[in-house]
């Protein structure tokens, strides 16, 4: 398993570097979106990360023919290829709060979604009946519990405790990258490192990415 910590001179610069790294990885392997996930503690950071990733993809012409929908959290745009997050349980749709998927098709009334669980059937969401949807490139650490992906990127902030670091550090199977402002308590990260290493999850190397 590979991991690293990358620091920057501000939270904004750390977030910018994370988004750039994520998009570059997506460009390298565009056909496996469900294999990667961005994590953050605060919802406001998740919203910024999702917006920044989408802006980058739109600039590259990867998200076309966007449709505007009224969601439980306000007006949002979705396009074919978007990562999407269900934020409320619904037995009829067969989804839970935290279910992730990829948008296959949109029209004015509905969104067709392929859940990350490839055994699950396609879901056609009528936005008049269910509108608890958000973009799913980045999610909160809390929402990620139970998820397993190949690669994760963590936007680390001082609001996180060791438990949250541990949860974030155990969502991946191969790569884990931490982006943080340079004055962040690195000792906190190393405490998590020791715990993770003791359970054979990862090793963390400050400012060194192993490839």
C-alpha positions as semicolon CSV with decimal commas, in nm:
position;residue;x (nm);y (nm);z (nm)
1;X;0,000;0,000;0,000
2;X;0,114;0,353;-0,076
3;X;0,057;0,671;0,119
4;X;0,192;1,019;0,172
5;X;0,138;1,355;0,338
6;X;0,157;1,669;0,125
7;X;0,159;2,007;0,296
8;X;0,096;2,355;0,157
9;X;0,120;2,711;0,288
10;X;-0,257;2,746;0,335
11;X;-0,576;2,540;0,348
12;X;-0,675;2,682;0,010
13;X;-0,344;2,575;-0,146
14;X;-0,371;2,230;0,011
15;X;-0,720;2,189;-0,130
16;X;-0,607;2,312;-0,473
17;X;-0,321;2,059;-0,474
18;X;-0,555;1,778;-0,373
19;X;-0,800;1,856;-0,651
20;X;-0,520;1,878;-0,906
21;X;-0,384;1,540;-0,792
22;X;-0,728;1,377;-0,801
23;X;-0,811;1,508;-1,148
24;X;-0,470;1,400;-1,280
25;X;-0,532;1,049;-1,146
26;X;-0,877;1,047;-1,305
27;X;-0,727;1,153;-1,637
28;X;-0,481;0,863;-1,614
29;X;-0,757;0,611;-1,544
30;X;-1,091;0,763;-1,658
31;X;-1,288;0,438;-1,678
32;X;-1,286;0,351;-1,310
33;X;-1,436;0,649;-1,128
34;X;-1,577;0,442;-0,845
35;X;-1,224;0,336;-0,742
36;X;-1,139;0,675;-0,589
37;X;-1,285;0,903;-0,321
38;X;-1,201;1,237;-0,158
39;X;-1,263;1,272;0,217
40;X;-1,299;1,574;0,444
41;X;-1,436;1,636;0,791
42;X;-1,654;1,941;0,737
43;X;-1,946;1,963;0,497
44;X;-1,835;2,306;0,380
45;X;-1,500;2,162;0,271
46;X;-1,675;1,873;0,095
47;X;-1,887;2,123;-0,097
48;X;-1,579;2,322;-0,203
49;X;-1,396;2,006;-0,311
50;X;-1,689;1,880;-0,515
51;X;-1,727;2,218;-0,682
52;X;-1,355;2,244;-0,762
53;X;-1,338;1,894;-0,912
54;X;-1,646;1,960;-1,125
55;X;-1,510;2,295;-1,246
56;X;-1,193;2,122;-1,357
57;X;-1,384;1,847;-1,538
58;X;-1,615;2,099;-1,705
59;X;-1,312;2,297;-1,824
60;X;-1,178;1,977;-1,981
61;X;-1,511;1,911;-2,153
62;X;-1,586;1,602;-1,947
63;X;-1,925;1,710;-1,809
64;X;-2,159;1,817;-2,087
65;X;-2,534;1,876;-2,119
66;X;-2,583;1,952;-1,752
67;X;-2,934;1,952;-1,612
68;X;-3,042;2,171;-1,322
69;X;-3,238;2,008;-1,038
70;X;-3,391;2,127;-0,713
71;X;-3,243;1,906;-0,438
72;X;-3,302;1,901;-0,066
73;X;-2,991;2,122;-0,031
74;X;-3,084;2,364;-0,308
75;X;-3,034;2,387;-0,682
76;X;-2,762;2,160;-0,823
77;X;-2,644;2,062;-1,171
78;X;-2,575;1,705;-1,275
79;X;-2,440;1,566;-1,601
80;X;-2,359;1,229;-1,749
81;X;-2,036;1,110;-1,588
82;X;-2,089;1,297;-1,260
83;X;-2,021;1,118;-0,934
84;X;-2,335;1,127;-0,721
85;X;-2,423;1,065;-0,357
86;X;-2,757;0,956;-0,210
87;X;-2,811;1,133;0,123
88;X;-3,127;0,963;0,249
89;X;-3,240;0,602;0,287
90;X;-3,507;0,489;0,041
91;X;-3,625;0,129;0,034
92;X;-3,810;0,170;-0,296
93;X;-3,492;0,283;-0,472
94;X;-3,280;0,040;-0,275
95;X;-3,037;0,307;-0,154
96;X;-2,898;0,419;0,180
97;X;-2,765;0,747;0,310
98;X;-2,410;0,733;0,172
99;X;-2,471;0,519;-0,138
100;X;-2,244;0,635;-0,420
101;X;-2,283;0,600;-0,796
102;X;-2,215;0,749;-1,137
103;X;-2,467;0,939;-1,348
104;X;-2,535;0,765;-1,679
105;X;-2,811;0,987;-1,819
106;X;-3,008;1,296;-1,728
107;X;-3,327;1,460;-1,849
108;X;-3,551;1,730;-1,711
109;X;-3,733;1,504;-1,464
110;X;-3,498;1,218;-1,379
111;X;-3,141;1,092;-1,342
112;X;-3,026;0,741;-1,433
113;X;-2,753;0,619;-1,199
114;X;-2,519;0,319;-1,188
115;X;-2,453;0,242;-0,819
116;X;-2,095;0,157;-0,728
117;X;-2,221;-0,187;-0,628
118;X;-2,210;-0,334;-0,977
119;X;-2,446;-0,612;-0,869
120;X;-2,716;-0,350;-0,815
121;X;-2,956;-0,259;-1,093
122;X;-2,956;0,082;-1,256
123;X;-3,155;0,337;-1,058
124;X;-3,381;0,590;-1,227
125;X;-3,448;0,872;-0,983
126;X;-3,759;1,086;-1,031
127;X;-3,656;1,415;-0,871
128;X;-4,015;1,496;-0,780
129;X;-4,025;1,183;-0,564
130;X;-3,666;1,177;-0,431
131;X;-3,429;1,473;-0,429
132;X;-3,177;1,385;-0,156
133;X;-2,881;1,390;-0,393
134;X;-2,542;1,556;-0,391
135;X;-2,220;1,540;-0,590
136;X;-2,007;1,244;-0,485
137;X;-1,646;1,315;-0,573
138;X;-1,589;1,415;-0,211
139;X;-1,783;1,305;0,097
140;X;-1,753;1,359;0,469
141;X;-1,554;1,104;0,666
142;X;-1,876;1,016;0,847
143;X;-2,051;0,937;0,518
144;X;-1,758;0,722;0,405
145;X;-1,788;0,471;0,689
146;X;-1,841;0,129;0,538
147;X;-1,702;0,231;0,199
148;X;-1,394;0,069;0,046
149;X;-1,220;0,211;-0,261
150;X;-0,878;0,169;-0,420
151;X;-0,760;0,526;-0,364
152;X;-0,851;0,800;-0,118
153;X;-0,747;1,162;-0,079
154;X;-0,794;1,331;0,259
155;X;-0,823;1,705;0,314
156;X;-0,698;1,714;0,674
157;X;-0,798;1,996;0,909
158;X;-0,748;2,079;1,275
159;X;-1,111;1,991;1,343
160;X;-1,027;1,622;1,309
161;X;-0,945;1,395;1,600
162;X;-0,754;1,067;1,596
163;X;-1,069;0,861;1,549
164;X;-1,162;1,052;1,234
165;X;-0,807;1,014;1,105
166;X;-0,830;0,642;1,162
167;X;-1,163;0,611;0,979
168;X;-1,028;0,816;0,688
169;X;-0,712;0,608;0,677
170;X;-0,893;0,277;0,646
171;X;-1,120;0,343;0,345
172;X;-0,859;0,253;0,081
173;X;-0,699;-0,067;-0,046
174;X;-0,396;0,074;-0,229
175;X;-0,332;0,450;-0,210
176;X;-0,394;0,710;0,063
177;X;-0,287;1,073;0,021
178;X;-0,323;1,339;0,290
179;X;-0,323;1,708;0,197
180;X;-0,294;1,958;0,481
181;X;-0,185;2,312;0,564
182;X;0,181;2,303;0,673
183;X;0,122;2,408;1,035
184;X;-0,125;2,122;1,083
185;X;-0,036;1,905;1,380
186;X;0,170;1,644;1,197
187;X;0,213;1,459;1,526
188;X;-0,158;1,382;1,504
189;X;-0,096;1,215;1,169
190;X;0,194;1,014;1,303
191;X;-0,013;0,892;1,597
192;X;-0,262;0,764;1,342
193;X;0,025;0,616;1,140
194;X;0,135;0,405;1,435
195;X;-0,215;0,274;1,489
196;X;-0,267;0,197;1,122
197;X;0,070;0,030;1,081
198;X;0,000;-0,188;1,382
199;X;-0,304;-0,324;1,200
200;X;-0,121;-0,357;0,865
201;X;-0,321;-0,088;0,689
202;X;-0,073;0,178;0,576
203;X;0,251;0,357;0,645
204;X;0,258;0,737;0,624
205;X;0,565;0,920;0,496
206;X;0,570;1,296;0,534
207;X;0,599;1,472;0,196
208;X;0,709;1,149;0,026
209;X;0,478;0,964;-0,210
210;X;0,569;0,606;-0,288
211;X;0,495;0,488;-0,642
